[in-house]
Amino acid sequence: MKKKLTSLVLGGTLLIASALPASAATAEVATPKSVTPKFIGETWKAPAGLSNDEKVWGFLDHKKEALSLSGSLKDNLKIVTKQTDAASGTNHYRLKQYVKGIPVYGAEQTVHLDKNGNVTSYLGSLLADSEQEVANGVTAKISASDAIKTAIADTEKAVGKLGQQQKPAQAELTIYPLEGKNVLTYATEVNVLEPSPIRTRYFIDAVDGSIVKKYDLLDHAVGTGTGVLGDTKQFVTTQSGSTFQLKDTTRGNGIETYSANNGSSLPGVLKTNTNNTNWTDGAAVDAHAYAEKVYDFYKTKFGRNSLDGNGKLIKSTVHYGKNYNNAFWNGVQIVYGDGDGVTFLPFSGDPDIIGHELTHAVTEYTAGLEYYGESGALNESISDIFGNTIQGTNWLLGDDIYTPGTPGDAIRSLSNPEQFNQPSHYSNRYTGTSDNGGVHKNSGINNKAFYLIAQGGTHYNVSVTGIGRDKAINIYYHALTYYLSPYSNFSNIRAAAVQSAVDLYGAGSAEAVSVGKAYDAVGVN
């Protein structure tokens, strides 16, 4: 039976912030000022006879002065994706900035055209002409492999010998804006499970090989599930001879569920059973069934084919480690610990958590929100919002598996973030450097905004009329996939959400008004 909510008890921090010791990551977490995103919300009627591509370039040329750019824009910007929203007929363009042929990290722009071909808005970050000087030049003096070795050596210095990388190590030459200057760097990742789960992004100076910046990317979460709690559910399996596998080939490129058997090798062993009507491993049942539920939510609601939009295989592993109190998306798959039975039950038991973790993957394939500071808080909030909406029974996250001996306890609350030590107003945000600059704490601000948009209410003397979860989640998916970019902050998500409401429901609509009021209520301008 599902736990009944009889009281609300103050809980601790929702997630473990990092797999690395505090000394193993740099403290600076602010978005570089030179790439802070700018929003331009106005209708620009393009000259007749132009293609959509030409209209985008024409608009940008028209806005050169506002963007502080000059010269040939096509030498500075490149179109990387084009998407059409079938429902509204809106065309969405995403561009990247290059300086002397080298991409600027996080400098992405989105331009949007309505069904009539008029440009309606721009949201993006870039380096102005006066900000494009690269402090250490534009010629690399170390190789990509040298940068990868430096990152591995630095991690091993902190935690000891590393196991096999979960993704083949790569290093991309990029210009990284940092503390008022631009540095030619290699961007790379360390992504391992041994001696403990680690996913750290490094920026290595491409001239002298020093570490410019590093931060943790490992996304952790907690959840509950029906199988773990003793209820019955149905899911798709695959028969192989006389054996059945937790392998669903009917959704995208598949959903597969494995067991690490309390070890740390991934993905582990594919779960099998000789009796397809009597699967007794609750953690595996929930991981598999809820992954199907998340896939179906994105496919049915938004037409999205799996995490990357292209049918990506969803791979889950349960029984990771011994009494492991966490779950995480490592960039390849989702991994669940069994919990210790006191603080947590098995993490795959809560659809909130599975939705939360798999949404980290959706974010990685869309806006790519950087996992620190305000963009990191938005990354966490987006996962909370979608994870909670997929279950849709209350406004709590992780309530089914957290502190099973305490009725009504949870990890976070979207309706009342303060209940679990989160701010619900921008003026009360955490401004320190721990937890990647408060990614798990400050997510409460945007969570509260979503709650007010969906449910309505009065907060800090601002009254908001609710529009319902369904419309609210439409707005946030639209914002995530079409407007947000790696360095988006709270102000940017307000602009993105308002513009998304305009795209979907019209300028001056009740929906757009409610979105603006909700962000007023949480102090985000």
Short mmCIF file of C-alpha atoms in Angstrom, two decimals:
data_model
loop_
_atom_site.label_atom_id
_atom_site.label_comp_id
_atom_site.label_asym_id
_atom_site.label_seq_id
_atom_site.Cartn_x
_atom_site.Cartn_y
_atom_site.Cartn_z
CA MET A 1 0.00 0.00 0.00
CA LYS A 2 1.14 3.54 -0.65
CA LYS A 3 2.19 5.43 2.47
CA LYS A 4 -0.51 7.84 3.63
CA LEU A 5 0.58 11.38 4.35
CA THR A 6 -0.42 12.15 7.94
CA SER A 7 2.19 14.73 8.89
CA LEU A 8 5.06 16.74 7.51
CA VAL A 9 8.37 16.30 9.31
CA LEU A 10 11.42 18.42 8.60
CA GLY A 11 13.83 16.38 6.52
CA GLY A 12 17.52 16.64 5.75
CA THR A 13 19.27 17.36 2.49
CA LEU A 14 17.70 15.51 -0.41
CA LEU A 15 20.82 14.38 -2.18
CA ILE A 16 24.47 13.66 -1.72
CA ALA A 17 26.05 16.59 -3.49
CA SER A 18 29.29 15.09 -4.76
CA ALA A 19 31.19 11.85 -5.01
CA LEU A 20 34.47 13.75 -4.63
CA PRO A 21 35.81 15.17 -1.37
CA ALA A 22 35.26 18.90 -0.97
CA SER A 23 38.92 19.60 -1.66
CA ALA A 24 38.72 17.86 -5.02
CA ALA A 25 36.63 20.52 -6.75
CA THR A 26 37.13 24.23 -7.21
CA ALA A 27 34.90 26.64 -5.32
CA GLU A 28 34.02 29.14 -8.07
CA VAL A 29 30.47 28.47 -9.19
CA ALA A 30 29.14 31.72 -10.68
CA THR A 31 28.15 31.88 -14.34
CA PRO A 32 30.80 33.87 -16.27
CA LYS A 33 29.36 37.38 -16.62
CA SER A 34 30.42 37.65 -20.25
CA VAL A 35 28.12 34.80 -21.25
CA THR A 36 25.13 35.63 -19.05
CA PRO A 37 22.14 35.02 -21.34
CA LYS A 38 20.18 37.95 -22.82
CA PHE A 39 16.49 37.81 -23.73
CA ILE A 40 14.98 39.86 -26.56
CA GLY A 41 11.22 39.53 -26.72
CA GLU A 42 9.82 41.45 -29.66
CA THR A 43 8.23 40.65 -33.00
CA TRP A 44 10.46 41.29 -36.03
CA LYS A 45 8.70 41.06 -39.36
CA ALA A 46 11.14 39.74 -41.90
CA PRO A 47 11.26 40.99 -45.49
CA ALA A 48 9.25 38.88 -47.92
CA GLY A 49 10.85 36.15 -49.97
CA LEU A 50 13.44 34.99 -47.44
CA SER A 51 13.97 31.44 -46.23
CA ASN A 52 13.72 30.81 -42.50
CA ASP A 53 17.52 30.56 -42.28
CA GLU A 54 17.83 33.93 -43.99
CA LYS A 55 15.27 35.41 -41.60
CA VAL A 56 17.32 34.24 -38.61
CA TRP A 57 20.46 35.83 -40.01
CA GLY A 58 18.53 38.96 -40.94
CA PHE A 59 17.16 39.31 -37.41
CA LEU A 60 20.58 38.82 -35.86
CA ASP A 61 22.09 41.35 -38.24
CA HIS A 62 19.28 43.75 -37.26
CA LYS A 63 20.21 43.21 -33.59
CA LYS A 64 23.99 43.50 -34.00
CA GLU A 65 24.19 46.60 -31.85
CA ALA A 66 22.07 45.09 -29.06
CA LEU A 67 24.27 41.98 -29.13
CA SER A 68 27.47 44.06 -29.29
CA LEU A 69 28.65 42.26 -32.42
CA SER A 70 29.98 43.56 -35.73
CA GLY A 71 31.35 42.15 -38.95
CA SER A 72 30.09 38.96 -40.57
CA LEU A 73 27.86 37.11 -38.12
CA LYS A 74 28.31 33.86 -40.03
CA ASP A 75 32.00 33.96 -39.06
CA ASN A 76 30.97 34.22 -35.40
CA LEU A 77 27.82 32.10 -35.15
CA LYS A 78 26.76 28.76 -36.61
CA ILE A 79 23.30 27.18 -36.75
CA VAL A 80 23.49 23.79 -35.02
CA THR A 81 19.85 22.63 -34.84
CA LYS A 82 16.46 23.49 -36.35
CA GLN A 83 13.18 22.23 -34.91
CA THR A 84 9.54 22.82 -35.75
CA ASP A 85 6.85 22.61 -33.07
CA ALA A 86 4.00 20.87 -34.88
CA ALA A 87 1.36 22.17 -32.45
CA SER A 88 2.12 25.88 -32.82
CA GLY A 89 4.01 25.93 -36.12
CA THR A 90 6.87 27.75 -34.38
CA ASN A 91 10.37 27.22 -35.78
CA HIS A 92 13.16 27.02 -33.21
CA TYR A 93 16.80 27.62 -34.13
CA ARG A 94 19.80 26.95 -31.89
CA LEU A 95 23.18 28.50 -32.69
CA LYS A 96 26.67 28.34 -31.20
CA GLN A 97 29.33 31.03 -31.09
CA TYR A 98 32.84 30.49 -32.42
CA VAL A 99 35.87 32.75 -32.02
CA LYS A 100 38.58 32.17 -34.64
CA GLY A 101 36.93 28.84 -35.45
CA ILE A 102 36.92 27.59 -31.84
CA PRO A 103 33.60 27.07 -30.01
CA VAL A 104 32.92 29.24 -26.96
CA TYR A 105 31.81 26.99 -24.12
CA GLY A 106 28.17 27.57 -23.14
CA ALA A 107 27.71 30.38 -25.68
CA GLU A 108 24.50 29.18 -27.31
CA GLN A 109 21.63 31.20 -28.72
CA THR A 110 18.04 30.36 -29.64
CA VAL A 111 15.97 32.28 -32.20
CA HIS A 112 12.27 31.59 -32.69
CA LEU A 113 9.95 32.21 -35.66
CA ASP A 114 6.17 31.96 -35.51
CA LYS A 115 4.09 30.10 -38.09
CA ASN A 116 3.98 33.25 -40.23
CA GLY A 117 7.76 33.43 -40.36
CA ASN A 118 8.15 36.41 -38.03
CA VAL A 119 10.91 36.30 -35.43
CA THR A 120 9.30 36.43 -31.97
CA SER A 121 12.20 36.15 -29.56
CA TYR A 122 15.88 35.55 -28.91
CA LEU A 123 17.47 34.01 -25.82
CA GLY A 124 21.13 33.28 -25.62
CA SER A 125 24.60 34.01 -24.37
CA LEU A 126 27.65 35.10 -26.32
CA LEU A 127 30.88 37.05 -26.14
CA ALA A 128 30.61 40.62 -27.42
CA ASP A 129 33.29 41.89 -29.80
CA SER A 130 35.07 43.61 -26.92
CA GLU A 131 35.14 40.38 -24.90
CA GLN A 132 36.58 37.96 -27.46
CA GLU A 133 40.28 38.23 -26.62
CA VAL A 134 41.66 34.88 -25.44
CA ALA A 135 44.17 35.33 -22.62
CA ASN A 136 46.42 32.41 -23.56
CA GLY A 137 45.99 32.63 -27.34
CA VAL A 138 44.18 30.35 -29.75
CA THR A 139 46.90 27.79 -30.44
CA ALA A 140 46.95 24.67 -28.28
CA LYS A 141 50.38 23.52 -27.07
CA ILE A 142 49.26 20.30 -25.39
CA SER A 143 47.25 17.48 -26.94
CA ALA A 144 43.76 16.27 -26.12
CA SER A 145 45.24 13.07 -24.66
CA ASP A 146 47.50 15.16 -22.40
CA ALA A 147 44.40 16.95 -21.06
CA ILE A 148 42.62 13.66 -20.40
CA LYS A 149 45.66 12.34 -18.52
CA THR A 150 45.79 15.49 -16.37
CA ALA A 151 42.12 15.11 -15.39
CA ILE A 152 42.56 11.44 -14.51
CA ALA A 153 45.72 12.12 -12.50
CA ASP A 154 44.00 14.88 -10.54
CA THR A 155 41.05 12.65 -9.67
CA GLU A 156 43.30 9.75 -8.67
CA LYS A 157 45.23 12.10 -6.39
CA ALA A 158 41.98 12.72 -4.50
CA VAL A 159 40.39 9.25 -4.42
CA GLY A 160 42.98 6.67 -5.51
CA LYS A 161 43.23 4.42 -8.55
CA LEU A 162 40.25 4.75 -10.90
CA GLY A 163 38.33 1.97 -12.59
CA GLN A 164 37.27 1.87 -16.23
CA GLN A 165 35.71 5.00 -17.74
CA GLN A 166 31.95 4.66 -18.31
CA LYS A 167 32.19 6.70 -21.52
CA PRO A 168 35.24 6.87 -23.80
CA ALA A 169 37.27 9.86 -22.63
CA GLN A 170 37.24 12.77 -25.07
CA ALA A 171 38.62 16.30 -24.89
CA GLU A 172 37.18 19.16 -26.96
CA LEU A 173 39.14 22.31 -27.64
CA THR A 174 37.00 25.20 -26.45
CA ILE A 175 37.22 28.81 -25.31
CA TYR A 176 36.11 28.94 -21.68
CA PRO A 177 34.97 32.29 -20.21
CA LEU A 178 36.16 32.51 -16.61
CA GLU A 179 36.33 35.41 -14.14
CA GLY A 180 36.44 38.17 -16.74
CA LYS A 181 38.85 36.48 -19.14
CA ASN A 182 38.70 33.80 -21.81
CA VAL A 183 40.95 30.76 -21.63
CA LEU A 184 41.72 28.27 -24.39
CA THR A 185 40.98 24.92 -22.76
CA TYR A 186 40.21 21.30 -23.36
CA ALA A 187 36.85 20.28 -21.88
CA THR A 188 36.86 16.67 -20.70
CA GLU A 189 35.21 14.36 -18.16
CA VAL A 190 36.25 11.71 -15.68
CA ASN A 191 33.36 9.22 -15.46
CA VAL A 192 33.98 6.10 -13.39
CA LEU A 193 32.29 3.84 -10.83
CA GLU A 194 35.38 2.67 -8.99
CA PRO A 195 36.50 3.35 -6.32
CA SER A 196 33.21 5.28 -6.04
CA PRO A 197 30.79 6.84 -8.55
CA ILE A 198 32.45 9.96 -10.00
CA ARG A 199 31.54 12.18 -12.91
CA THR A 200 33.61 15.37 -12.96
CA ARG A 201 33.97 17.92 -15.76
CA TYR A 202 37.45 19.40 -16.21
CA PHE A 203 38.69 22.40 -18.15
CA ILE A 204 42.42 22.04 -18.83
CA ASP A 205 44.49 25.00 -20.05
CA ALA A 206 45.41 24.07 -23.63
CA VAL A 207 48.70 25.97 -23.43
CA ASP A 208 50.28 25.15 -20.06
CA GLY A 209 48.21 22.08 -19.04
CA SER A 210 46.99 23.51 -15.73
CA ILE A 211 43.50 22.86 -14.36
CA VAL A 212 41.36 25.93 -15.04
CA LYS A 213 38.17 24.59 -13.46
CA LYS A 214 36.44 21.38 -12.42
CA TYR A 215 33.08 20.48 -10.94
CA ASP A 216 30.94 17.47 -10.15
CA LEU A 217 28.29 16.33 -12.67
CA LEU A 218 26.96 13.22 -10.95
CA ASP A 219 23.19 13.53 -10.60
CA HIS A 220 21.84 11.82 -7.47
CA ALA A 221 18.25 11.25 -6.41
CA VAL A 222 15.90 9.15 -4.24
CA GLY A 223 12.54 7.52 -4.95
CA THR A 224 9.87 4.86 -4.21
CA GLY A 225 8.05 2.22 -6.17
CA THR A 226 5.10 -0.05 -5.95
CA GLY A 227 6.99 -3.28 -6.29
CA VAL A 228 9.18 -2.31 -3.37
CA LEU A 229 6.06 -1.48 -1.36
CA GLY A 230 4.30 -4.73 -2.24
CA ASP A 231 1.81 -3.75 -4.94
CA THR A 232 1.40 -5.45 -8.31
CA LYS A 233 2.21 -3.94 -11.69
CA GLN A 234 2.53 -5.12 -15.28
CA PHE A 235 5.42 -4.47 -17.68
CA VAL A 236 6.90 -5.74 -20.93
CA THR A 237 9.47 -8.57 -20.93
CA THR A 238 11.27 -10.57 -23.64
CA GLN A 239 11.22 -14.35 -23.82
CA SER A 240 14.43 -16.20 -24.66
CA GLY A 241 13.85 -19.95 -24.71
CA SER A 242 12.31 -20.86 -21.36
CA THR A 243 13.60 -17.67 -19.71
CA PHE A 244 12.08 -14.21 -19.54
CA GLN A 245 14.20 -11.06 -19.44
CA LEU A 246 13.50 -7.57 -18.09
CA LYS A 247 13.96 -6.27 -21.59
CA ASP A 248 11.31 -4.16 -23.33
CA THR A 249 11.89 -3.84 -27.07
CA THR A 250 8.58 -2.07 -27.76
CA ARG A 251 9.69 1.39 -26.64
CA GLY A 252 12.37 3.23 -28.63
CA ASN A 253 15.58 1.22 -28.77
CA GLY A 254 14.59 -0.60 -25.61
CA ILE A 255 14.38 -0.54 -21.83
CA GLU A 256 16.62 -3.00 -19.98
CA THR A 257 16.99 -3.67 -16.27
CA TYR A 258 20.09 -5.22 -14.69
CA SER A 259 21.33 -6.14 -11.22
CA ALA A 260 24.76 -5.28 -9.84
CA ASN A 261 24.20 -7.96 -7.17
CA ASN A 262 25.49 -5.54 -4.52
CA GLY A 263 28.69 -4.95 -6.46
CA SER A 264 29.81 -1.96 -8.50
CA SER A 265 30.30 -3.30 -12.04
CA LEU A 266 27.88 -1.85 -14.57
CA PRO A 267 25.55 -2.62 -16.08
CA GLY A 268 25.70 -5.92 -14.18
CA VAL A 269 23.58 -8.96 -15.06
CA LEU A 270 20.34 -8.68 -17.04
CA LYS A 271 17.45 -9.68 -14.78
CA THR A 272 15.78 -12.94 -15.78
CA ASN A 273 13.06 -15.25 -14.48
CA THR A 274 11.60 -18.58 -15.54
CA ASN A 275 8.13 -17.52 -14.36
CA ASN A 276 6.89 -14.43 -16.14
CA THR A 277 3.95 -14.01 -13.75
CA ASN A 278 6.00 -14.08 -10.55
CA TRP A 279 8.79 -11.49 -10.57
CA THR A 280 9.73 -11.13 -6.91
CA ASP A 281 12.64 -8.68 -7.03
CA GLY A 282 10.74 -5.52 -6.11
CA ALA A 283 13.63 -3.16 -6.86
CA ALA A 284 14.02 -4.56 -10.38
CA VAL A 285 10.27 -4.64 -11.01
CA ASP A 286 9.92 -0.98 -10.06
CA ALA A 287 12.98 0.15 -11.99
CA HIS A 288 11.66 -1.53 -15.13
CA ALA A 289 8.00 -0.58 -14.83
CA TYR A 290 8.68 3.03 -13.86
CA ALA A 291 11.22 3.48 -16.67
CA GLU A 292 8.42 2.41 -19.02
CA LYS A 293 6.12 4.92 -17.32
CA VAL A 294 8.63 7.74 -17.80
CA TYR A 295 9.16 6.79 -21.45
CA ASP A 296 5.39 6.74 -22.03
CA PHE A 297 4.96 10.12 -20.34
CA TYR A 298 7.46 11.85 -22.62
CA LYS A 299 6.26 10.01 -25.72
CA THR A 300 2.53 10.52 -25.14
CA LYS A 301 2.70 14.04 -23.77
CA PHE A 302 5.40 15.56 -25.97
CA GLY A 303 6.05 13.07 -28.78
CA ARG A 304 9.59 12.62 -27.44
CA ASN A 305 11.15 9.27 -28.35
CA SER A 306 13.16 8.41 -25.23
CA LEU A 307 15.74 10.51 -23.43
CA ASP A 308 17.54 11.93 -26.46
CA GLY A 309 14.50 12.17 -28.72
CA ASN A 310 16.00 9.47 -30.96
CA GLY A 311 14.99 6.29 -29.15
CA LYS A 312 17.99 6.01 -26.80
CA LEU A 313 18.18 2.70 -24.92
CA ILE A 314 17.16 3.23 -21.28
CA LYS A 315 19.37 1.05 -19.12
CA SER A 316 18.81 0.64 -15.36
CA THR A 317 20.83 -1.22 -12.73
CA VAL A 318 19.46 -2.07 -9.27
CA HIS A 319 21.20 -3.47 -6.17
CA TYR A 320 24.23 -1.24 -6.65
CA GLY A 321 26.66 -1.51 -3.72
CA LYS A 322 25.73 -2.54 -0.20
CA ASN A 323 23.11 -0.42 1.57
CA TYR A 324 23.94 2.34 -0.92
CA ASN A 325 21.84 5.39 -0.06
CA ASN A 326 21.59 6.99 -3.47
CA ALA A 327 20.60 6.79 -7.11
CA PHE A 328 22.23 8.57 -10.03
CA TRP A 329 22.34 9.17 -13.76
CA ASN A 330 25.97 8.83 -14.88
CA GLY A 331 25.56 10.00 -18.46
CA VAL A 332 25.12 6.44 -19.71
CA GLN A 333 22.48 4.82 -17.53
CA ILE A 334 20.55 5.11 -14.27
CA VAL A 335 21.82 3.32 -11.15
CA TYR A 336 19.94 2.55 -7.91
CA GLY A 337 21.15 1.63 -4.46
CA ASP A 338 19.07 -0.50 -2.11
CA GLY A 339 19.12 2.03 0.72
CA ASP A 340 19.86 1.05 4.30
CA GLY A 341 16.25 0.27 5.22
CA VAL A 342 16.22 3.08 7.80
CA THR A 343 16.86 6.32 5.93
CA PHE A 344 15.91 4.90 2.53
CA LEU A 345 14.17 1.93 0.99
CA PRO A 346 15.42 0.78 -2.45
CA PHE A 347 15.61 3.90 -4.59
CA SER A 348 13.85 2.42 -7.62
CA GLY A 349 10.66 2.18 -5.55
CA ASP A 350 9.53 5.76 -6.19
CA PRO A 351 8.42 6.98 -9.64
CA ASP A 352 9.30 10.52 -8.51
CA ILE A 353 12.95 9.51 -8.32
CA ILE A 354 13.03 7.58 -11.58
CA GLY A 355 11.35 10.48 -13.35
CA HIS A 356 13.81 12.88 -11.69
CA GLU A 357 16.91 10.94 -12.75
CA LEU A 358 15.79 10.23 -16.31
CA THR A 359 14.87 13.90 -16.73
CA HIS A 360 18.51 14.75 -15.98
CA ALA A 361 19.22 12.85 -19.19
CA VAL A 362 16.55 14.78 -21.11
CA THR A 363 18.10 18.03 -19.86
CA GLU A 364 21.54 16.81 -20.93
CA TYR A 365 20.23 16.25 -24.47
CA THR A 366 18.33 19.58 -24.68
CA ALA A 367 19.29 22.71 -22.74
CA GLY A 368 22.44 21.15 -21.26
CA LEU A 369 22.09 23.17 -18.05
CA GLU A 370 25.48 23.41 -16.36
CA TYR A 371 25.47 21.61 -13.02
CA TYR A 372 26.52 24.43 -10.73
CA GLY A 373 25.19 27.75 -9.46
CA GLU A 374 21.82 28.94 -10.72
CA SER A 375 21.89 26.81 -13.88
CA GLY A 376 22.55 23.77 -11.68
CA ALA A 377 19.63 24.67 -9.40
CA LEU A 378 17.43 24.88 -12.51
CA ASN A 379 18.77 21.50 -13.64
CA GLU A 380 17.70 19.98 -10.31
CA SER A 381 14.38 21.83 -10.31
CA ILE A 382 13.48 20.66 -13.82
CA SER A 383 14.10 17.07 -12.69
CA ASP A 384 11.98 17.61 -9.57
CA ILE A 385 9.15 19.17 -11.57
CA PHE A 386 8.98 16.43 -14.20
CA GLY A 387 9.57 13.61 -11.71
CA ASN A 388 6.77 14.88 -9.51
CA THR A 389 4.42 15.49 -12.45
CA ILE A 390 4.91 12.00 -13.86
CA GLN A 391 3.53 10.52 -10.63
CA GLY A 392 1.17 13.45 -10.10
CA THR A 393 -0.39 12.36 -6.78
CA ASN A 394 0.97 15.10 -4.50
CA TRP A 395 3.64 17.81 -4.39
CA LEU A 396 6.29 15.78 -2.55
CA LEU A 397 9.44 14.18 -3.92
CA GLY A 398 10.75 10.87 -2.61
CA ASP A 399 8.01 10.45 -0.02
CA ASP A 400 7.54 6.73 -0.72
CA ILE A 401 11.10 5.62 0.06
CA TYR A 402 12.48 8.23 2.46
CA THR A 403 12.51 7.41 6.21
CA PRO A 404 9.98 4.56 5.96
CA GLY A 405 9.44 4.73 9.73
CA THR A 406 8.25 8.36 9.54
CA PRO A 407 4.83 8.82 7.89
CA GLY A 408 4.58 11.85 5.62
CA ASP A 409 8.31 12.49 5.42
CA ALA A 410 9.87 13.40 2.07
CA ILE A 411 13.00 14.78 0.49
CA ARG A 412 11.56 17.95 -1.02
CA SER A 413 8.22 19.69 -1.40
CA LEU A 414 7.27 21.74 -4.43
CA SER A 415 4.38 23.38 -2.58
CA ASN A 416 6.31 24.21 0.58
CA PRO A 417 10.09 24.10 0.00
CA GLU A 418 10.82 25.50 3.48
CA GLN A 419 9.39 22.31 4.98
CA PHE A 420 12.62 20.61 3.93
CA ASN A 421 15.12 23.44 4.35
CA GLN A 422 14.87 25.03 0.89
CA PRO A 423 14.20 28.68 0.05
CA SER A 424 11.03 29.57 -1.85
CA HIS A 425 12.04 33.16 -2.63
CA TYR A 426 15.06 34.47 -4.51
CA SER A 427 15.93 36.89 -1.70
CA ASN A 428 16.57 33.89 0.57
CA ARG A 429 18.71 31.93 -1.89
CA TYR A 430 21.87 30.16 -0.76
CA THR A 431 24.96 32.04 -1.96
CA GLY A 432 27.76 29.81 -0.69
CA THR A 433 30.00 27.46 -2.67
CA SER A 434 29.13 24.04 -1.25
CA ASP A 435 26.89 21.63 -3.18
CA ASN A 436 28.08 23.18 -6.47
CA GLY A 437 26.70 26.51 -5.30
CA GLY A 438 23.47 25.16 -3.82
CA VAL A 439 22.07 23.18 -6.74
CA HIS A 440 19.94 21.02 -4.45
CA LYS A 441 18.96 23.87 -2.13
CA ASN A 442 18.05 26.71 -4.50
CA SER A 443 15.98 24.40 -6.70
CA GLY A 444 13.18 25.15 -4.24
CA ILE A 445 12.74 28.65 -5.72
CA ASN A 446 11.81 27.40 -9.19
CA ASN A 447 9.88 24.47 -7.71
CA LYS A 448 7.67 26.94 -5.86
CA ALA A 449 7.14 28.97 -9.04
CA PHE A 450 5.97 25.84 -10.88
CA TYR A 451 3.63 24.94 -8.02
CA LEU A 452 2.07 28.42 -8.08
CA ILE A 453 1.65 28.31 -11.86
CA ALA A 454 -0.07 24.93 -11.67
CA GLN A 455 -2.02 25.23 -8.43
CA GLY A 456 -2.25 28.95 -7.74
CA GLY A 457 -2.02 30.67 -4.38
CA THR A 458 -0.61 33.71 -2.62
CA HIS A 459 3.09 33.93 -1.81
CA TYR A 460 4.88 37.01 -0.43
CA ASN A 461 1.62 38.95 -0.94
CA VAL A 462 1.48 38.13 -4.65
CA SER A 463 -1.63 36.23 -5.79
CA VAL A 464 -1.36 33.76 -8.66
CA THR A 465 -4.21 32.05 -10.51
CA GLY A 466 -3.39 28.40 -11.17
CA ILE A 467 -3.62 27.00 -14.71
CA GLY A 468 -3.32 23.30 -13.82
CA ARG A 469 -0.42 20.87 -13.95
CA ASP A 470 -1.07 19.91 -17.56
CA LYS A 471 -0.60 23.38 -19.01
CA ALA A 472 2.21 24.16 -16.57
CA ILE A 473 4.27 21.13 -17.61
CA ASN A 474 3.67 21.97 -21.29
CA ILE A 475 5.19 25.38 -20.67
CA TYR A 476 8.25 23.99 -18.90
CA TYR A 477 8.94 21.33 -21.53
CA HIS A 478 8.71 24.00 -24.23
CA ALA A 479 11.12 26.21 -22.28
CA LEU A 480 13.55 23.35 -21.65
CA THR A 481 13.73 22.13 -25.22
CA TYR A 482 13.52 25.42 -27.12
CA TYR A 483 14.74 28.30 -24.95
CA LEU A 484 17.09 27.38 -22.11
CA SER A 485 20.84 27.06 -22.68
CA PRO A 486 23.79 25.86 -20.54
CA TYR A 487 24.24 29.03 -18.49
CA SER A 488 20.57 29.95 -18.05
CA ASN A 489 19.79 31.50 -14.66
CA PHE A 490 16.60 32.23 -12.71
CA SER A 491 15.89 35.41 -14.65
CA ASN A 492 16.29 33.49 -17.90
CA ILE A 493 13.89 30.72 -16.93
CA ARG A 494 11.30 33.36 -16.12
CA ALA A 495 11.74 34.84 -19.61
CA ALA A 496 11.75 31.38 -21.19
CA ALA A 497 8.62 30.27 -19.33
CA VAL A 498 6.70 33.46 -20.11
CA GLN A 499 7.67 33.28 -23.79
CA SER A 500 6.75 29.58 -23.88
CA ALA A 501 3.32 30.42 -22.45
CA VAL A 502 2.94 33.05 -25.18
CA ASP A 503 3.98 30.52 -27.84
CA LEU A 504 1.51 27.92 -26.59
CA TYR A 505 -1.43 29.97 -25.36
CA GLY A 506 -1.05 33.44 -26.85
CA ALA A 507 0.22 36.88 -25.88
CA GLY A 508 -1.74 38.31 -22.96
CA SER A 509 -3.26 34.90 -22.20
CA ALA A 510 -4.22 33.94 -18.66
CA GLU A 511 -1.47 31.34 -18.79
CA ALA A 512 1.23 33.87 -19.66
CA VAL A 513 -0.02 36.23 -16.95
CA SER A 514 0.06 33.46 -14.33
CA VAL A 515 3.63 32.54 -15.22
CA GLY A 516 4.78 36.13 -14.78
CA LYS A 517 2.89 36.47 -11.48
CA ALA A 518 4.40 33.23 -10.15
CA TYR A 519 7.92 34.49 -10.74
CA ASP A 520 6.99 37.81 -9.16
CA ALA A 521 5.87 35.80 -6.13
CA VAL A 522 9.24 34.05 -5.79
CA GLY A 523 11.21 37.26 -6.34
CA VAL A 524 12.59 36.48 -9.80
CA ASN A 525 12.52 39.39 -12.24
#
